[in-house]
Coordinates of C-alpha atoms and ligand atoms in Angstrom, one line a residue:
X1 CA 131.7 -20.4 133.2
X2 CA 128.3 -19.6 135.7
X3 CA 130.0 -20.7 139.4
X4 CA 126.8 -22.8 140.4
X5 CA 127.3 -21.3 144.2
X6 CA 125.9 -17.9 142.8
X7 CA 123.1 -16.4 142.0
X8 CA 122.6 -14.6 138.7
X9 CA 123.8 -11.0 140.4
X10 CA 126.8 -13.2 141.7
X11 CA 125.7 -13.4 145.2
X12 CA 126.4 -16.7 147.4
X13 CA 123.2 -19.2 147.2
X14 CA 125.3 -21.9 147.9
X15 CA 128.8 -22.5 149.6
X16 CA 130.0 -26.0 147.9
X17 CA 133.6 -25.6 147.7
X18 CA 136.0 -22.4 148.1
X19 CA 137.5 -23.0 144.5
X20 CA 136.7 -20.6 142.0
X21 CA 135.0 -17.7 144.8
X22 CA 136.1 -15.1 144.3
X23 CA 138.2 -12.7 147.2
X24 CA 135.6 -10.5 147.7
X25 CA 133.5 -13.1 148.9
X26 CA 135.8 -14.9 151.3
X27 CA 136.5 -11.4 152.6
X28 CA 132.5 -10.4 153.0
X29 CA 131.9 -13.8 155.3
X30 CA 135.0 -12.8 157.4
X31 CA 134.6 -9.7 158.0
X32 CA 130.6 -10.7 158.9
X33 CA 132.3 -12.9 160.8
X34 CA 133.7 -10.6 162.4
X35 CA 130.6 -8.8 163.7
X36 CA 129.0 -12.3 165.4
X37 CA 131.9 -13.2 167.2
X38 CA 130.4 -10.7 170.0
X39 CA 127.1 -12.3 169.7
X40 CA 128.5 -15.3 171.6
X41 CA 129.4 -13.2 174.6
X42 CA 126.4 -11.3 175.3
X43 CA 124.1 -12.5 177.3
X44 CA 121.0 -13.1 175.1
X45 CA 123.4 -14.9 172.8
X46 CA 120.6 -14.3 169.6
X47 CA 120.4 -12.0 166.6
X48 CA 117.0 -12.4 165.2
X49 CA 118.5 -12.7 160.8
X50 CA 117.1 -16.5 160.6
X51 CA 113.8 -16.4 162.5
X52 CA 111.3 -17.9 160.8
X53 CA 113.6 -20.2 158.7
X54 CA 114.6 -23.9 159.3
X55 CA 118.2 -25.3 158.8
X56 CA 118.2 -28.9 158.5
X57 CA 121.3 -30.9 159.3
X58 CA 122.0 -33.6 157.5
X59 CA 125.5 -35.9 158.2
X60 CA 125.7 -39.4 156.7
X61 CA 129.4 -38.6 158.4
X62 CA 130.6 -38.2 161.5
X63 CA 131.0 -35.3 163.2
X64 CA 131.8 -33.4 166.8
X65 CA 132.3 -29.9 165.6
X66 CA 131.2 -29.2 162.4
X67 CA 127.5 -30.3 162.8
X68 CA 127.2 -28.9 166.8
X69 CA 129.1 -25.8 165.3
X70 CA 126.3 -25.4 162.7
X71 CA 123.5 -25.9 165.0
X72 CA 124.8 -23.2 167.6
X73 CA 125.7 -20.6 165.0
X74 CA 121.8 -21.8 163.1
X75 CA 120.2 -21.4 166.7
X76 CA 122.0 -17.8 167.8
X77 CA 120.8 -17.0 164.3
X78 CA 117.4 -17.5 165.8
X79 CA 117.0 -20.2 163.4
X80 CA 114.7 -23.4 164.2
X81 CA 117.3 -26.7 163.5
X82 CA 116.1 -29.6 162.6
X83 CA 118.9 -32.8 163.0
X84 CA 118.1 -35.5 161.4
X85 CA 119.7 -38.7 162.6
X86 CA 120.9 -40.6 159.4
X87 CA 121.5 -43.6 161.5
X88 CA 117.7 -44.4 162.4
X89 CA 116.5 -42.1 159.1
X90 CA 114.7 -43.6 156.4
X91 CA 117.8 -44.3 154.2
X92 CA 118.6 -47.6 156.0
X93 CA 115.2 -48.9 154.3
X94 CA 117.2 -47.3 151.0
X95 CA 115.6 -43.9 150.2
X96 CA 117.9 -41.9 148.1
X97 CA 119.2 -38.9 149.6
X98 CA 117.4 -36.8 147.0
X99 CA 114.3 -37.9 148.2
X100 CA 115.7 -37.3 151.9
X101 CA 115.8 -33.7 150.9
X102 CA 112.4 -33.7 149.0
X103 CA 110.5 -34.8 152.4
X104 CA 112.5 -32.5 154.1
X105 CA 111.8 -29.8 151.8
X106 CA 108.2 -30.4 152.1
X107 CA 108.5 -29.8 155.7
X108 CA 109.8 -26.1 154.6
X109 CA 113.1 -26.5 155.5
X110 CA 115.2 -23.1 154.0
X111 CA 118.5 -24.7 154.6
X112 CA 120.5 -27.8 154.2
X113 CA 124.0 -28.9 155.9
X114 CA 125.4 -32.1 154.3
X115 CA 128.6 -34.0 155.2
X116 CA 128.7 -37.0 152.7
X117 CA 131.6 -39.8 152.2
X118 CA 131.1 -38.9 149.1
X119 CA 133.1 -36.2 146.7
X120 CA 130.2 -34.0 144.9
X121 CA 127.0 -35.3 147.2
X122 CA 126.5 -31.3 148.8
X123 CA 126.6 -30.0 144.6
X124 CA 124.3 -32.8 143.7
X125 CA 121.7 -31.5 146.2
X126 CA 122.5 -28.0 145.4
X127 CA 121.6 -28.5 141.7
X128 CA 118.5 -30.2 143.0
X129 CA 116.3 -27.8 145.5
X130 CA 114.0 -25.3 144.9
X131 CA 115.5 -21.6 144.0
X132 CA 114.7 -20.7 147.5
X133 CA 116.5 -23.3 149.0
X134 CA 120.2 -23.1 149.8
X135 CA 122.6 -26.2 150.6
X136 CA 126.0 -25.4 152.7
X137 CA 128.6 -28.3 152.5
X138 CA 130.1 -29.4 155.7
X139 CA 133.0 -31.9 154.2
X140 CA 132.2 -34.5 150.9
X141 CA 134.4 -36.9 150.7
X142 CA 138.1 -35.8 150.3
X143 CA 136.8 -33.1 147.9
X144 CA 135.9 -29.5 150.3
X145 CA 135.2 -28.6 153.4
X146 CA 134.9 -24.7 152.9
X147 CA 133.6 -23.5 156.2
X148 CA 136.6 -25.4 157.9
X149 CA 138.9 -23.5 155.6
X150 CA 137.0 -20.5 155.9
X151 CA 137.2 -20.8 159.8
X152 CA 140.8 -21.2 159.7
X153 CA 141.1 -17.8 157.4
X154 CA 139.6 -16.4 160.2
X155 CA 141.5 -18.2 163.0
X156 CA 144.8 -16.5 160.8
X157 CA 143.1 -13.4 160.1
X158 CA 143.2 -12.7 164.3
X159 CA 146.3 -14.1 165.1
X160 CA 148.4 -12.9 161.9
X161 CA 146.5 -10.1 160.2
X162 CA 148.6 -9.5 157.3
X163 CA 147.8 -12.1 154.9
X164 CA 150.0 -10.6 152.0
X165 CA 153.0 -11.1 154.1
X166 CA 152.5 -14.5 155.6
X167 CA 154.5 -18.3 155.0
X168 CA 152.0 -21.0 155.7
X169 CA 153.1 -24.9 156.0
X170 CA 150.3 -27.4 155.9
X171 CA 151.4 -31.1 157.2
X172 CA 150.4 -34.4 156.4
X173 CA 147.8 -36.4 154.5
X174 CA 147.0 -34.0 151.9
X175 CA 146.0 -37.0 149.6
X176 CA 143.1 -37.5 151.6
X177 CA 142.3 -33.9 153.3
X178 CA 139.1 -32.4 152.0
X179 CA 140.4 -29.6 154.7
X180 CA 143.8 -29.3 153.1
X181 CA 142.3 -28.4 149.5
X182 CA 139.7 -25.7 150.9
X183 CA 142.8 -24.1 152.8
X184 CA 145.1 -24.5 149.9
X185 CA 142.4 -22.7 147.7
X186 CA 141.2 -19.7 150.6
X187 CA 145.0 -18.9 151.1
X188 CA 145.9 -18.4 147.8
X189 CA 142.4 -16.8 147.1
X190 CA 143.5 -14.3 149.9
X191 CA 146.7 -13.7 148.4
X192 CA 149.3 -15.5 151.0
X193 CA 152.2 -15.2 149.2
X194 CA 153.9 -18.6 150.4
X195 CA 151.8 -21.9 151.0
X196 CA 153.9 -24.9 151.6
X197 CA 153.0 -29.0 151.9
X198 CA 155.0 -31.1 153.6
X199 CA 154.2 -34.8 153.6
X200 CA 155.7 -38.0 152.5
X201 CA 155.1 -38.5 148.7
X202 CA 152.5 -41.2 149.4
X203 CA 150.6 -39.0 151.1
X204 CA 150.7 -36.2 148.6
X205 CA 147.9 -35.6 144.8
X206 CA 149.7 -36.1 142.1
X207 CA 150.6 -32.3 140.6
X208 CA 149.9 -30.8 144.0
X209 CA 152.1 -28.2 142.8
X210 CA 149.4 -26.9 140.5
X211 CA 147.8 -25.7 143.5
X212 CA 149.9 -22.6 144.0
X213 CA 152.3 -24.5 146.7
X214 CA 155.6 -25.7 147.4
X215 CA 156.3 -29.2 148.0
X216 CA 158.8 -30.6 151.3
X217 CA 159.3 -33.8 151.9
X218 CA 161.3 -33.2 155.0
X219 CA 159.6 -31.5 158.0
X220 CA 162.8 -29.7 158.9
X221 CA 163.2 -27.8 155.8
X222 CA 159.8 -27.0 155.5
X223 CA 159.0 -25.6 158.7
X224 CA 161.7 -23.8 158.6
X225 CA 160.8 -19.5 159.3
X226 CA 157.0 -20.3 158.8
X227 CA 154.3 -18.3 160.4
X228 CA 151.6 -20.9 160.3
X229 CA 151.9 -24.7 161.0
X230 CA 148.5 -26.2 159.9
X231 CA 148.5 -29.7 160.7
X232 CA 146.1 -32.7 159.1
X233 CA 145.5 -36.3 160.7
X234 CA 145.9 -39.1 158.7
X235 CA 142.6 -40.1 157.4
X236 CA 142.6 -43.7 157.5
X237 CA 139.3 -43.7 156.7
X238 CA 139.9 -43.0 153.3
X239 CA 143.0 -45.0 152.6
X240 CA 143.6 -47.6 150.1
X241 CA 146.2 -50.1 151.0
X242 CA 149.5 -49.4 153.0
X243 CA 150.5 -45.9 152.3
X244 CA 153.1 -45.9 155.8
X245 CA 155.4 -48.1 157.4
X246 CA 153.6 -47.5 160.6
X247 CA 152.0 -44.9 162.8
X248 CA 155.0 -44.2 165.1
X249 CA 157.6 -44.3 161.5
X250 CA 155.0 -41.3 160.6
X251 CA 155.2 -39.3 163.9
X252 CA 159.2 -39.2 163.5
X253 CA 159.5 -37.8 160.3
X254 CA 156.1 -36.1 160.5
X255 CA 154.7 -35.2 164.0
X256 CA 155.1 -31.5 165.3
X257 CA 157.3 -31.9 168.6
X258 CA 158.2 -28.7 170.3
X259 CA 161.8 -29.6 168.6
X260 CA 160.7 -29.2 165.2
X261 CA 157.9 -26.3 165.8
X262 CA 161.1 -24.3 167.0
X263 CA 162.6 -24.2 163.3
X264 CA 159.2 -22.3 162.2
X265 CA 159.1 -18.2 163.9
X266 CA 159.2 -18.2 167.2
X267 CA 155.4 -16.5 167.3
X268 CA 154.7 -19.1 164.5
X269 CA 150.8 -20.3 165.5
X270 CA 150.0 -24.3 165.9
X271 CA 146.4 -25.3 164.1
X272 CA 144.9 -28.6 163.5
X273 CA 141.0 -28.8 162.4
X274 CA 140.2 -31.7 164.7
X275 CA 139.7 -34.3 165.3
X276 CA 143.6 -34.8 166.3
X277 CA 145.0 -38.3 166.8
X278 CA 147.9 -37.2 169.7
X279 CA 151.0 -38.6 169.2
X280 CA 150.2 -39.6 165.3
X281 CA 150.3 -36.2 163.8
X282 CA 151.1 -34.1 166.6
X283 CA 152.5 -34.3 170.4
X284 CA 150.2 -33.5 173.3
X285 CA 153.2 -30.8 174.6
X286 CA 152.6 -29.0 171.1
X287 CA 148.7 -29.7 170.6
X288 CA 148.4 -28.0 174.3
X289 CA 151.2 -25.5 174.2
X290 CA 151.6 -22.0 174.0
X291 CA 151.9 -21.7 170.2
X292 CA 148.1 -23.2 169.7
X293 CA 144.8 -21.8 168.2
X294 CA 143.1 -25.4 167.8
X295 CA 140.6 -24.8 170.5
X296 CA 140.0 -21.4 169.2
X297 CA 139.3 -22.6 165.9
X298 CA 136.3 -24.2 166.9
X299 CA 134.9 -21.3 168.6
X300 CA 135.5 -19.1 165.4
X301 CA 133.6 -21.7 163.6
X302 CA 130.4 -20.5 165.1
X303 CA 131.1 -16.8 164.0
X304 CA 131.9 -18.2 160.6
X305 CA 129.1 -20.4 160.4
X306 CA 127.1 -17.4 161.3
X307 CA 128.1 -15.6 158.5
X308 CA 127.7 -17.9 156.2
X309 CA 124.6 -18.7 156.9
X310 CA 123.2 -15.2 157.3
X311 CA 124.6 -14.4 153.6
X312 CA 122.8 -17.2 151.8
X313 CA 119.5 -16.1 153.5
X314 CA 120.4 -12.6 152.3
X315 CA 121.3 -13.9 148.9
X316 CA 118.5 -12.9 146.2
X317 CA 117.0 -16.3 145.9
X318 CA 116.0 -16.1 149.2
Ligands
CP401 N1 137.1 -30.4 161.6 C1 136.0 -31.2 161.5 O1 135.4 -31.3 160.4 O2 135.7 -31.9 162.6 P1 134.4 -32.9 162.7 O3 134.6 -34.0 161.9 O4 134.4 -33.2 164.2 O5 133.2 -32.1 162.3

């Protein structure tokens, strides 16, 4: 079946969702990826690959690092950024968001960054725009948020770079984590050979296991001799009902503590995609230790959103 993300000579027009690209891709925005994380240390932090172009970001979500991630990496691209403030935007008079991105469009924007409550809002656009336009999606609902797992590919990549050889634990509200899904689908893409979920069975999809992972309901077994610890907040957000006896219940069985991180390698990295509630999913000793990447993260965000970006401006359509 045609991936809608590519073009017809299976280039990337659009990155929806990491499920169903194929390796070679994920490994093509790393490893351009790669080549911009110098960018941001020079000191004409610029390339010139967008000029001309206009990325428009769009977030009828919240967002610290996603959306000022994607307006660095659009502007060092040399890109001119256009953020459009949902809040006081036209929608509150109840314009649909496809005609949002028709005015916009008419305005020549090239590029559209969409974070949407709602699962499938980035592939509705997608299958809407002009051929020349290209839609990235920065988190729909609890569906994907590929550049976050992308990012932490990369994040890995640095810190651990033997994929094939690698145990990964992921911790918490899976249920709910469009992060979770994009990482579960980039790691086995990449051909990690163990990826493990730990969470209470509340907090868990039903047949997670089809997913390529193993399941642990206790955090001391699961940790136990990984390389990675990834770990999630719980997205109340996006809960229905009472899913935990309470926050502080949660952060016994299922915070990181230094205790528990010392089952997992001792070079064993710490990574959370933010925003982190401290003492809910993970202790402040832990979230600023020795062990974590988190803040690094988000500065390999902008490399990866480089990359990204760059590569659906190169893509045929263009
Ligand atoms: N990781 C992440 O998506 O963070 P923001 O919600 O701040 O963008």
């Amino acid at each position: 079946m045609h991936n809608p993300q590519l073009n017809k000579d299976g280039k990337l027009k659009h990155l929806l969702s990491i499920e169903g690209l194929p390796r070679a891709i994920l490994n093509q925005i790393l490893d351009t990826a790669e080549s911009f994380t110098g960018v941001s240390e020079r000191e004409v932090k610029k390339v010139p690959l967008l000029r001309g172009k206009t990325v428009c970001n769009i977030f009828f979500e919240n967002s610290t690092r996603t959306r000022t991630t994607f307006e660095i990496a659009a502007k060092r691209l040399s890109a001119d950024v256009l953020n459009l403030n949902v809040s006081t935007s036209s929608q509150s008079k109840g314009e649909t968001i496809l005609d949002t991105v028709d005015n916009l469009t008419a305005m020549h924007a090239d590029m559209f960054v969409v974070r949407h409550s709602q699962s499938g809002a980035a592939h509705l656009i997608a299958r809407h725009v002009a051929p020349h336009v290209h839609v990235v999606n920065a988190g729909d609902g609890r569906h994907a948020h590929p550049t976050q797992g992308l990012l932490d590919m990369f994040t890995i990549r640095r810190y651990k770079p033997d994929m094939h050889n690698l145990r990964v634990a992921i911790i918490g509200d899976v249920l709910h984590s469009r992060v979770a899904r994009s990482e579960i689908h980039a790691l086995t893409t990449l051909g990690v050979p163990e990826v493990r979920v730990i969470a209470p069975k509340t907090l868990l999809p039903q047949d997670v296991e089809k997913l390529g992972v193993q399941v642990y309901h206790d955090m001391r077994a699961g940790l136990k001799d990984v390389d990675v610890v990834m770990m999630l907040r719980l997205q109340n957000e996006r809960m229905s009902g009472s899913l935990l006896p309470s926050a502080q219940e949660y952060f016994k069985c299922f915070g990181l503590t230094q205790e528990k991180l010392a089952l997992a390698k001792p070079d064993a990295i710490v990574m959370h995609p933010g925003p982190m509630n401290r003492g809910v999913e993970i202790d402040s000793a832990v979230a600023d230790g020795m062990q974590s990447v988190i803040l690094p993260q988000v500065t390999y965000g902008i490399a990866v959103r480089m990359a990204v970006m760059s590569i659906l401006a190169g893509s045929n359509d263009a």
